[in-house]
mmCIF file of C-alpha atoms in Angstrom:
data_model
loop_
_atom_site.group_PDB
_atom_site.id
_atom_site.type_symbol
_atom_site.label_atom_id
_atom_site.label_comp_id
_atom_site.label_asym_id
_atom_site.label_seq_id
_atom_site.Cartn_x
_atom_site.Cartn_y
_atom_site.Cartn_z
ATOM 1 C CA UNK U 204 0.000 0.000 0.000
ATOM 2 C CA UNK U 205 1.250 3.417 -0.910
ATOM 3 C CA UNK U 206 2.505 5.500 2.026
ATOM 4 C CA UNK U 207 2.366 9.273 2.114
ATOM 5 C CA UNK U 208 4.178 11.805 4.277
ATOM 6 C CA UNK U 209 3.077 15.318 5.005
ATOM 7 C CA UNK U 210 4.028 18.181 7.265
ATOM 8 C CA UNK U 211 1.187 20.225 8.726
ATOM 9 C CA UNK U 212 1.928 23.897 8.163
ATOM 10 C CA UNK U 213 1.046 25.290 11.597
ATOM 11 C CA UNK U 214 1.615 22.442 14.054
ATOM 12 C CA UNK U 215 4.409 20.585 12.238
ATOM 13 C CA UNK U 216 2.600 17.245 12.378
ATOM 14 C CA UNK U 217 4.651 14.567 10.678
ATOM 15 C CA UNK U 218 2.080 12.081 9.429
ATOM 16 C CA UNK U 219 2.292 8.585 8.029
ATOM 17 C CA UNK U 220 -0.757 7.183 6.253
ATOM 18 C CA UNK U 221 -0.946 3.468 7.034
ATOM 19 C CA UNK U 222 -4.280 2.711 5.360
ATOM 20 C CA UNK U 223 -7.518 4.394 4.439
ATOM 21 C CA UNK U 224 -8.665 5.138 7.983
ATOM 22 C CA UNK U 225 -5.502 4.843 10.090
ATOM 23 C CA UNK U 226 -3.050 7.609 10.773
ATOM 24 C CA UNK U 227 -0.202 7.944 13.243
ATOM 25 C CA UNK U 228 1.553 11.119 14.301
ATOM 26 C CA UNK U 229 5.093 11.571 15.529
ATOM 27 C CA UNK U 230 3.935 14.598 17.500
ATOM 28 C CA UNK U 231 1.638 13.661 20.391
ATOM 29 C CA UNK U 232 0.985 15.848 23.390
ATOM 30 C CA UNK U 233 1.342 13.763 26.534
ATOM 31 C CA UNK U 234 -1.349 14.071 29.183
ATOM 32 C CA UNK U 235 -1.852 12.350 32.495
ATOM 33 C CA UNK U 236 -4.526 9.692 32.120
ATOM 34 C CA UNK U 237 -7.279 9.567 34.722
ATOM 35 C CA UNK U 238 -5.991 7.597 37.696
ATOM 36 C CA UNK U 239 -7.893 4.859 39.454
ATOM 37 C CA UNK U 240 -8.409 6.305 42.927
ATOM 38 C CA UNK U 241 -10.346 4.307 45.512
ATOM 39 C CA UNK U 242 -13.492 6.190 46.497
ATOM 40 C CA UNK U 243 -13.072 8.846 43.788
ATOM 41 C CA UNK U 244 -15.632 8.335 41.018
ATOM 42 C CA UNK U 245 -15.466 9.670 37.520
ATOM 43 C CA UNK U 246 -18.178 12.282 37.030
ATOM 44 C CA UNK U 247 -19.414 12.635 33.461
ATOM 45 C CA UNK U 248 -21.279 15.740 32.264
ATOM 46 C CA UNK U 249 -24.844 15.529 33.427
ATOM 47 C CA UNK U 250 -23.893 14.149 36.831
ATOM 48 C CA UNK U 251 -23.340 10.534 35.779
ATOM 49 C CA UNK U 252 -21.040 8.903 38.354
ATOM 50 C CA UNK U 253 -18.861 5.960 37.342
ATOM 51 C CA UNK U 254 -16.571 3.865 39.516
ATOM 52 C CA UNK U 255 -13.831 1.640 38.189
ATOM 53 C CA UNK U 256 -11.512 2.019 35.217
ATOM 54 C CA UNK U 257 -13.275 -0.563 33.060
ATOM 55 C CA UNK U 258 -16.673 1.063 33.523
ATOM 56 C CA UNK U 259 -15.208 4.475 32.780
ATOM 57 C CA UNK U 260 -13.463 3.391 29.585
ATOM 58 C CA UNK U 261 -16.614 1.657 28.370
ATOM 59 C CA UNK U 262 -18.521 4.912 28.814
ATOM 60 C CA UNK U 263 -15.631 6.907 27.361
ATOM 61 C CA UNK U 264 -15.661 4.905 24.126
ATOM 62 C CA UNK U 265 -19.301 5.910 23.660
ATOM 63 C CA UNK U 266 -18.384 9.603 23.304
ATOM 64 C CA UNK U 267 -18.102 11.336 19.947
ATOM 65 C CA UNK U 268 -14.511 12.373 19.206
ATOM 66 C CA UNK U 269 -13.907 14.854 16.404
ATOM 67 C CA UNK U 270 -10.348 15.583 15.293
ATOM 68 C CA UNK U 271 -8.459 17.374 12.565
ATOM 69 C CA UNK U 272 -9.054 15.957 9.089
ATOM 70 C CA UNK U 273 -7.048 16.145 5.878
ATOM 71 C CA UNK U 274 -7.991 15.554 2.260
ATOM 72 C CA UNK U 275 -11.522 16.977 2.136
ATOM 73 C CA UNK U 276 -12.883 18.918 -0.819
ATOM 74 C CA UNK U 277 -11.435 22.447 -0.788
ATOM 75 C CA UNK U 278 -13.080 24.987 1.490
ATOM 76 C CA UNK U 279 -12.948 28.501 0.030
ATOM 77 C CA UNK U 280 -11.170 26.997 -2.958
ATOM 78 C CA UNK U 281 -7.915 26.236 -1.136
ATOM 79 C CA UNK U 282 -8.250 24.623 2.311
ATOM 80 C CA UNK U 283 -8.153 20.810 2.357
ATOM 81 C CA UNK U 284 -7.215 20.334 6.018
ATOM 82 C CA UNK U 285 -8.164 22.102 9.237
ATOM 83 C CA UNK U 286 -4.932 21.143 11.044
ATOM 84 C CA UNK U 287 -3.720 24.257 12.791
ATOM 85 C CA UNK U 288 -6.982 26.222 12.902
ATOM 86 C CA UNK U 289 -9.971 23.910 13.370
ATOM 87 C CA UNK U 290 -9.551 22.640 16.937
ATOM 88 C CA UNK U 291 -12.362 24.760 18.418
ATOM 89 C CA UNK U 292 -14.654 23.769 15.558
ATOM 90 C CA UNK U 293 -13.928 20.105 16.296
ATOM 91 C CA UNK U 294 -14.581 20.343 20.044
ATOM 92 C CA UNK U 295 -17.826 22.216 19.300
ATOM 93 C CA UNK U 296 -18.819 19.361 16.972
ATOM 94 C CA UNK U 297 -18.063 16.812 19.707
ATOM 95 C CA UNK U 298 -20.258 18.716 22.132
ATOM 96 C CA UNK U 299 -23.085 19.132 19.631
ATOM 97 C CA UNK U 300 -23.036 15.438 18.686
ATOM 98 C CA UNK U 301 -23.349 14.548 22.375
ATOM 99 C CA UNK U 302 -26.217 17.034 22.672
ATOM 100 C CA UNK U 303 -28.068 15.577 19.688
ATOM 101 C CA UNK U 304 -27.577 12.095 21.109
ATOM 102 C CA UNK U 305 -29.257 13.255 24.319
ATOM 103 C CA UNK U 306 -31.954 15.084 22.360
ATOM 104 C CA UNK U 307 -32.815 11.861 20.533
ATOM 105 C CA UNK U 308 -33.019 9.989 23.831
ATOM 106 C CA UNK U 309 -30.147 7.603 23.041
ATOM 107 C CA UNK U 310 -28.916 7.099 26.594
ATOM 108 C CA UNK U 311 -30.110 3.520 27.043
ATOM 109 C CA UNK U 312 -30.127 0.505 24.755
ATOM 110 C CA UNK U 313 -30.133 1.459 21.074
ATOM 111 C CA UNK U 314 -28.616 0.463 17.735
ATOM 112 C CA UNK U 315 -25.257 2.128 18.315
ATOM 113 C CA UNK U 316 -23.934 1.738 14.774
ATOM 114 C CA UNK U 317 -27.116 3.002 13.109
ATOM 115 C CA UNK U 318 -27.599 5.977 15.408
ATOM 116 C CA UNK U 319 -23.947 7.046 15.399
ATOM 117 C CA UNK U 320 -24.016 7.027 11.600
ATOM 118 C CA UNK U 321 -27.219 9.048 11.688
ATOM 119 C CA UNK U 322 -25.740 11.683 13.996
ATOM 120 C CA UNK U 323 -22.304 11.850 12.357
ATOM 121 C CA UNK U 324 -23.844 12.337 8.915
ATOM 122 C CA UNK U 325 -24.803 15.823 10.120
ATOM 123 C CA UNK U 326 -21.095 16.725 10.312
ATOM 124 C CA UNK U 327 -19.499 15.222 7.174
ATOM 125 C CA UNK U 328 -16.629 17.358 5.852
ATOM 126 C CA UNK U 329 -17.105 16.284 2.228
ATOM 127 C CA UNK U 330 -20.893 16.701 2.048
ATOM 128 C CA UNK U 331 -21.687 19.781 -0.051
ATOM 129 C CA UNK U 332 -25.442 19.679 0.656
ATOM 130 C CA UNK U 333 -25.861 21.746 3.814
ATOM 131 C CA UNK U 334 -29.314 20.319 4.477
ATOM 132 C CA UNK U 335 -27.682 16.911 4.940
ATOM 133 C CA UNK U 336 -24.611 18.043 6.913
ATOM 134 C CA UNK U 337 -25.594 21.403 8.452
ATOM 135 C CA UNK U 338 -22.801 21.266 11.069
ATOM 136 C CA UNK U 339 -19.853 20.366 8.852
ATOM 137 C CA UNK U 340 -16.613 22.301 9.156
ATOM 138 C CA UNK U 341 -17.301 23.612 5.660
ATOM 139 C CA UNK U 342 -20.705 24.994 6.638
ATOM 140 C CA UNK U 343 -19.453 26.439 9.917
ATOM 141 C CA UNK U 344 -16.657 28.305 8.111
ATOM 142 C CA UNK U 345 -19.128 29.723 5.582
ATOM 143 C CA UNK U 346 -21.543 30.968 8.238
ATOM 144 C CA UNK U 347 -18.697 32.417 10.330
ATOM 145 C CA UNK U 348 -17.567 34.404 7.298
ATOM 146 C CA UNK U 349 -21.102 35.705 6.745
ATOM 147 C CA UNK U 350 -22.022 36.719 10.293
ATOM 148 C CA UNK U 351 -18.640 37.281 12.010
ATOM 149 C CA UNK U 352 -16.450 38.323 9.064
ATOM 150 C CA UNK U 353 -14.132 35.435 9.947
ATOM 151 C CA UNK U 354 -12.244 34.133 6.939
ATOM 152 C CA UNK U 355 -11.977 30.350 6.393
ATOM 153 C CA UNK U 356 -8.762 29.169 7.997
ATOM 154 C CA UNK U 357 -8.915 31.636 10.895
ATOM 155 C CA UNK U 358 -9.363 30.555 14.480
ATOM 156 C CA UNK U 359 -12.793 30.202 16.074
ATOM 157 C CA UNK U 360 -13.539 31.022 19.691
ATOM 158 C CA UNK U 361 -16.260 29.451 21.809
ATOM 159 C CA UNK U 362 -18.397 32.549 21.297
ATOM 160 C CA UNK U 363 -17.901 32.313 17.531
ATOM 161 C CA UNK U 364 -18.904 28.647 17.490
ATOM 162 C CA UNK U 365 -22.038 29.339 19.536
ATOM 163 C CA UNK U 366 -23.184 32.112 17.191
ATOM 164 C CA UNK U 367 -22.451 29.978 14.128
ATOM 165 C CA UNK U 368 -24.290 26.909 15.436
ATOM 166 C CA UNK U 369 -27.240 29.037 16.514
ATOM 167 C CA UNK U 370 -27.443 30.433 12.990
ATOM 168 C CA UNK U 371 -27.055 26.996 11.372
ATOM 169 C CA UNK U 372 -30.117 25.746 13.260
ATOM 170 C CA UNK U 373 -32.105 28.865 12.372
ATOM 171 C CA UNK U 374 -31.497 28.167 8.693
ATOM 172 C CA UNK U 375 -33.307 24.859 8.968
ATOM 173 C CA UNK U 376 -32.493 21.187 9.477
ATOM 174 C CA UNK U 377 -33.567 18.398 7.159
ATOM 175 C CA UNK U 378 -33.756 15.760 9.904
ATOM 176 C CA UNK U 379 -37.366 15.897 11.128
ATOM 177 C CA UNK U 380 -36.358 14.802 14.628
ATOM 178 C CA UNK U 381 -34.432 18.095 14.934
ATOM 179 C CA UNK U 382 -37.213 20.305 13.584
ATOM 180 C CA UNK U 383 -38.045 21.658 17.029
ATOM 181 C CA UNK U 384 -34.458 21.830 18.312
ATOM 182 C CA UNK U 385 -32.967 25.242 19.114
ATOM 183 C CA UNK U 386 -29.603 26.707 20.082
ATOM 184 C CA UNK U 387 -29.256 29.846 22.186
ATOM 185 C CA UNK U 388 -25.920 31.676 22.162
ATOM 186 C CA UNK U 389 -25.217 33.914 25.169
ATOM 187 C CA UNK U 390 -21.866 35.550 24.516
ATOM 188 C CA UNK U 391 -21.816 38.088 27.359
ATOM 189 C CA UNK U 392 -21.540 35.678 30.290
ATOM 190 C CA UNK U 393 -25.203 35.926 31.265
ATOM 191 C CA UNK U 394 -28.340 33.900 30.539
ATOM 192 C CA UNK U 395 -31.131 36.171 29.328
ATOM 193 C CA UNK U 396 -34.229 34.511 30.722
ATOM 194 C CA UNK U 397 -36.621 36.708 28.769
ATOM 195 C CA UNK U 398 -35.186 35.382 25.510
ATOM 196 C CA UNK U 399 -35.601 31.786 26.614
ATOM 197 C CA UNK U 400 -39.150 32.465 27.748
ATOM 198 C CA UNK U 401 -39.935 34.016 24.366
ATOM 199 C CA UNK U 402 -38.159 31.574 22.046
ATOM 200 C CA UNK U 403 -37.923 28.252 23.866
ATOM 201 C CA UNK U 404 -39.829 25.729 21.708
ATOM 202 C CA UNK U 405 -43.115 24.362 22.994
ATOM 203 C CA UNK U 406 -43.776 20.628 22.945
ATOM 204 C CA UNK U 407 -45.818 19.501 19.976
ATOM 205 C CA UNK U 408 -48.545 17.128 20.960
ATOM 206 C CA UNK U 409 -49.233 15.838 17.458
ATOM 207 C CA UNK U 410 -48.200 12.262 16.970
ATOM 208 C CA UNK U 411 -45.860 11.403 14.137
ATOM 209 C CA UNK U 412 -47.432 9.174 11.524
ATOM 210 C CA UNK U 413 -44.270 7.084 11.379
ATOM 211 C CA UNK U 414 -43.231 6.767 15.022
ATOM 212 C CA UNK U 415 -46.399 7.526 17.042
ATOM 213 C CA UNK U 416 -44.225 9.717 19.267
ATOM 214 C CA UNK U 417 -44.302 13.372 20.138
ATOM 215 C CA UNK U 418 -42.035 15.644 18.129
ATOM 216 C CA UNK U 419 -38.921 16.110 20.247
ATOM 217 C CA UNK U 420 -38.432 19.560 21.725
ATOM 218 C CA UNK U 421 -35.263 20.776 23.317
ATOM 219 C CA UNK U 422 -32.633 23.475 23.347
ATOM 220 C CA UNK U 423 -28.881 23.839 23.692
ATOM 221 C CA UNK U 424 -27.714 26.796 25.776
ATOM 222 C CA UNK U 425 -24.157 28.014 25.128
ATOM 223 C CA UNK U 426 -22.844 30.635 27.570
ATOM 224 C CA UNK U 427 -19.442 32.171 26.844
ATOM 225 C CA UNK U 428 -17.642 33.747 29.784
ATOM 226 C CA UNK U 429 -14.227 34.467 31.314
ATOM 227 C CA UNK U 430 -12.893 32.752 34.431
ATOM 228 C CA UNK U 431 -10.040 35.157 35.041
ATOM 229 C CA UNK U 432 -7.365 37.111 33.198
ATOM 230 C CA UNK U 433 -4.030 35.294 33.055
ATOM 231 C CA UNK U 434 -5.281 32.204 34.876
ATOM 232 C CA UNK U 435 -8.478 30.719 36.224
ATOM 233 C CA UNK U 436 -9.517 32.248 39.536
ATOM 234 C CA UNK U 437 -8.995 29.487 42.162
ATOM 235 C CA UNK U 438 -12.300 30.511 43.771
ATOM 236 C CA UNK U 439 -14.012 29.247 40.604
ATOM 237 C CA UNK U 440 -12.684 25.682 40.778
ATOM 238 C CA UNK U 441 -15.568 24.313 42.841
ATOM 239 C CA UNK U 442 -18.296 26.095 40.823
ATOM 240 C CA UNK U 443 -16.802 24.739 37.563
ATOM 241 C CA UNK U 444 -17.049 21.163 38.827
ATOM 242 C CA UNK U 445 -20.556 21.744 40.166
ATOM 243 C CA UNK U 446 -21.617 23.073 36.754
ATOM 244 C CA UNK U 447 -20.250 19.997 34.960
ATOM 245 C CA UNK U 448 -22.209 17.783 37.369
ATOM 246 C CA UNK U 449 -25.551 19.462 36.659
ATOM 247 C CA UNK U 450 -28.028 17.062 34.980
ATOM 248 C CA UNK U 451 -28.357 19.408 31.997
ATOM 249 C CA UNK U 452 -24.610 19.849 31.391
ATOM 250 C CA UNK U 453 -23.207 18.733 28.032
ATOM 251 C CA UNK U 454 -19.687 19.862 28.787
ATOM 252 C CA UNK U 455 -17.431 22.866 28.421
ATOM 253 C CA UNK U 456 -15.664 24.231 25.357
ATOM 254 C CA UNK U 457 -12.302 25.396 26.636
ATOM 255 C CA UNK U 458 -8.682 24.503 26.348
ATOM 256 C CA UNK U 459 -5.158 24.615 27.652
ATOM 257 C CA UNK U 460 -2.877 27.417 26.508
ATOM 258 C CA UNK U 461 -3.970 28.127 22.950
ATOM 259 C CA UNK U 462 -5.255 24.624 22.177
ATOM 260 C CA UNK U 463 -8.977 23.919 22.317
ATOM 261 C CA UNK U 464 -10.263 20.923 24.316
ATOM 262 C CA UNK U 465 -13.689 19.505 25.118
ATOM 263 C CA UNK U 466 -14.144 19.005 28.871
ATOM 264 C CA UNK U 467 -16.749 16.328 29.467
ATOM 265 C CA UNK U 468 -16.288 15.480 33.160
ATOM 266 C CA UNK U 469 -13.871 15.245 36.057
ATOM 267 C CA UNK U 470 -12.300 12.971 38.627
ATOM 268 C CA UNK U 471 -11.434 14.678 41.877
ATOM 269 C CA UNK U 472 -10.090 18.089 40.831
ATOM 270 C CA UNK U 473 -8.858 16.964 37.394
ATOM 271 C CA UNK U 474 -10.869 17.703 34.265
ATOM 272 C CA UNK U 475 -11.487 14.914 31.733
ATOM 273 C CA UNK U 476 -11.261 15.969 28.104
ATOM 274 C CA UNK U 477 -11.249 15.033 24.435
ATOM 275 C CA UNK U 478 -8.349 16.363 22.374
ATOM 276 C CA UNK U 479 -8.916 17.161 18.662
ATOM 277 C CA UNK U 480 -5.225 17.617 17.823
ATOM 278 C CA UNK U 481 -4.802 14.433 15.804
ATOM 279 C CA UNK U 482 -4.991 14.418 12.019
ATOM 280 C CA UNK U 483 -7.026 11.751 10.230
ATOM 281 C CA UNK U 484 -8.111 11.357 6.588
ATOM 282 C CA UNK U 485 -11.446 12.956 5.761
ATOM 283 C CA UNK U 486 -14.199 10.452 5.067
ATOM 284 C CA UNK U 487 -15.506 10.536 1.495
ATOM 285 C CA UNK U 488 -19.132 10.370 2.521
ATOM 286 C CA UNK U 489 -21.876 8.393 4.190
ATOM 287 C CA UNK U 490 -20.503 5.168 2.667
ATOM 288 C CA UNK U 491 -17.341 5.540 4.760
ATOM 289 C CA UNK U 492 -19.421 6.074 7.905
ATOM 290 C CA UNK U 493 -21.143 2.774 7.247
ATOM 291 C CA UNK U 494 -17.732 1.101 7.169
ATOM 292 C CA UNK U 495 -16.802 0.155 10.779
ATOM 293 C CA UNK U 496 -13.272 1.427 10.143
ATOM 294 C CA UNK U 497 -14.517 4.843 9.109
ATOM 295 C CA UNK U 498 -17.026 5.016 11.951
ATOM 296 C CA UNK U 499 -14.244 4.018 14.322
ATOM 297 C CA UNK U 500 -12.318 7.205 13.564
ATOM 298 C CA UNK U 501 -14.888 9.051 15.698
ATOM 299 C CA UNK U 502 -14.309 6.796 18.693
ATOM 300 C CA UNK U 503 -11.894 8.282 21.257
ATOM 301 C CA UNK U 504 -8.574 6.576 21.858
ATOM 302 C CA UNK U 505 -6.681 7.020 25.118
ATOM 303 C CA UNK U 506 -8.074 9.066 27.991
ATOM 304 C CA UNK U 507 -6.647 12.237 29.433
ATOM 305 C CA UNK U 508 -7.124 14.631 32.316
ATOM 306 C CA UNK U 509 -5.894 18.099 33.169
ATOM 307 C CA UNK U 510 -5.382 20.008 36.393
ATOM 308 C CA UNK U 511 -8.188 22.523 36.564
ATOM 309 C CA UNK U 512 -5.732 25.367 37.173
ATOM 310 C CA UNK U 513 -4.251 24.795 33.706
ATOM 311 C CA UNK U 514 -7.459 25.323 31.746
ATOM 312 C CA UNK U 515 -7.961 28.400 29.589
ATOM 313 C CA UNK U 516 -9.774 31.332 31.145
ATOM 314 C CA UNK U 517 -12.086 31.676 28.141
ATOM 315 C CA UNK U 518 -14.826 29.012 28.183
ATOM 316 C CA UNK U 519 -18.245 28.260 26.776
ATOM 317 C CA UNK U 520 -20.539 26.406 29.172
ATOM 318 C CA UNK U 521 -23.056 24.149 27.436
ATOM 319 C CA UNK U 522 -26.409 22.844 28.688
ATOM 320 C CA UNK U 523 -29.176 20.838 27.046
ATOM 321 C CA UNK U 524 -32.745 21.218 28.290
ATOM 322 C CA UNK U 525 -35.441 18.823 27.089
ATOM 323 C CA UNK U 526 -38.369 21.181 27.553
ATOM 324 C CA UNK U 527 -39.526 24.149 29.602
ATOM 325 C CA UNK U 528 -39.831 22.100 32.773
ATOM 326 C CA UNK U 529 -36.204 21.012 32.380
ATOM 327 C CA UNK U 530 -35.203 24.634 31.770
ATOM 328 C CA UNK U 531 -36.954 25.673 34.985
ATOM 329 C CA UNK U 532 -35.080 22.926 36.815
ATOM 330 C CA UNK U 533 -31.736 24.141 35.417
ATOM 331 C CA UNK U 534 -32.459 27.734 36.462
ATOM 332 C CA UNK U 535 -33.465 26.590 39.953
ATOM 333 C CA UNK U 536 -30.266 24.561 40.306
ATOM 334 C CA UNK U 537 -28.189 27.531 39.150
ATOM 335 C CA UNK U 538 -29.826 29.779 41.715
ATOM 336 C CA UNK U 539 -28.995 27.212 44.396
ATOM 337 C CA UNK U 540 -25.349 27.154 43.262
ATOM 338 C CA UNK U 541 -25.282 30.948 43.234
ATOM 339 C CA UNK U 542 -26.505 31.000 46.815
ATOM 340 C CA UNK U 543 -24.011 28.285 47.778
ATOM 341 C CA UNK U 544 -20.956 29.916 46.186
ATOM 342 C CA UNK U 545 -22.062 33.553 46.605
ATOM 343 C CA UNK U 546 -19.216 35.868 45.508
ATOM 344 C CA UNK U 547 -17.432 32.977 43.802
ATOM 345 C CA UNK U 548 -20.282 32.374 41.364
ATOM 346 C CA UNK U 549 -19.559 33.714 37.856
ATOM 347 C CA UNK U 550 -22.813 33.215 35.886
ATOM 348 C CA UNK U 551 -25.602 35.783 35.832
ATOM 349 C CA UNK U 552 -29.293 35.137 35.294
ATOM 350 C CA UNK U 553 -30.831 38.246 33.740
ATOM 351 C CA UNK U 554 -34.610 38.677 33.804
ATOM 352 C CA UNK U 555 -34.730 41.475 31.220
ATOM 353 C CA UNK U 556 -32.602 42.346 28.187
ATOM 354 C CA UNK U 557 -29.080 43.587 28.808
ATOM 355 C CA UNK U 558 -28.625 47.296 28.218
ATOM 356 C CA UNK U 559 -25.880 46.510 25.721
ATOM 357 C CA UNK U 560 -25.821 45.451 22.101
ATOM 358 C CA UNK U 561 -23.148 43.630 20.181
ATOM 359 C CA UNK U 562 -21.791 45.730 17.318
ATOM 360 C CA UNK U 563 -18.633 43.841 16.415
ATOM 361 C CA UNK U 564 -16.664 40.708 17.182
ATOM 362 C CA UNK U 565 -12.948 41.139 16.669
ATOM 363 C CA UNK U 566 -10.883 38.716 14.674
ATOM 364 C CA UNK U 567 -9.422 36.054 16.953
ATOM 365 C CA UNK U 568 -6.103 36.663 18.628
ATOM 366 C CA UNK U 569 -3.499 34.322 20.047
ATOM 367 C CA UNK U 570 -1.627 36.953 22.029
ATOM 368 C CA UNK U 571 0.054 35.526 25.093
ATOM 369 C CA UNK U 572 -1.634 32.280 26.106
ATOM 370 C CA UNK U 573 -5.174 33.599 26.343
ATOM 371 C CA UNK U 574 -7.386 33.174 23.324
ATOM 372 C CA UNK U 575 -10.785 34.805 23.358
ATOM 373 C CA UNK U 576 -12.913 37.103 21.263
ATOM 374 C CA UNK U 577 -12.989 40.786 22.162
ATOM 375 C CA UNK U 578 -16.448 42.277 22.216
ATOM 376 C CA UNK U 579 -17.116 45.926 21.385
ATOM 377 C CA UNK U 580 -20.372 46.940 23.001
ATOM 378 C CA UNK U 581 -22.427 50.093 23.093
ATOM 379 C CA UNK U 582 -25.380 51.195 25.159
ATOM 380 C CA UNK U 583 -28.770 50.936 23.512
#
């Protein structure tokens, strides 16, 4: 079999293609794997508690892992790999795939192969029909250029990803099970309750002719905020873990240094994460997803954890609510955490509209080791 070698322009990945779906990299960032500690469970987003390494790794393998890809049809006429710029896009895709899985109620026994193919088809890099793959890297880059003036190949931030995904859903989804699914982007560190009350979808009581089930309702809330300046405020450590353990949590978009990571849980005071910084060949289409080898490229390999003090200060907190009752429960739990942590709580619940309006999002910056969008705001 023919072997190819390539150097990634930004991250200097030296890659060796072993076969269609297998890639190895000579550059691999070493992380400390979660340790088996007696009496210390693994806590997965949503409050799921797991004891024992074998049980954890079984659950871990069920996550959706998105990574850099190479060899897809050119984006903007020139980009055939997202290595070096697409890490935040990939962690946002991991989070959204987990959210859709929860939205579809796939937390128990289900046809794993069939449903993973169904979900992953929404993200295919080589699918040019945006109604089929509305959350592909290609589509996200196009929308970011339209609404944020971000050129393809430039870095996303969590706030950028939330605005882009919100817009992608507004433009319509072909999958009927997602017809009443919404995304709310809150990029100023506060949840605007009036907006949720106005726009949160209502449950549809009509029965589907095909499934005899109610049309699924639900919403993803993405709240972008800062946890400090040069480093995370130590007073925020406990609230961060409490947020991840909330039943509605679907993780945190964050990172370490200037590398984006998807935090999906914790053990003790160490955050568990998925790392997108591995390059794999782009799948040609749905036929490759139906191949177990192609589907397997979205299954995480190895498990890693990070000291909470080392996480980026810029984060996007993500929550999925099934309906209005679940939203009310989330708000009540947040108010309890606010009362518990008092001055160390960093999320605001705003009853009315903020007296500010977004007029511009700056182009991303990688100055120092903090990467976040700068917002220019004016009074209404």
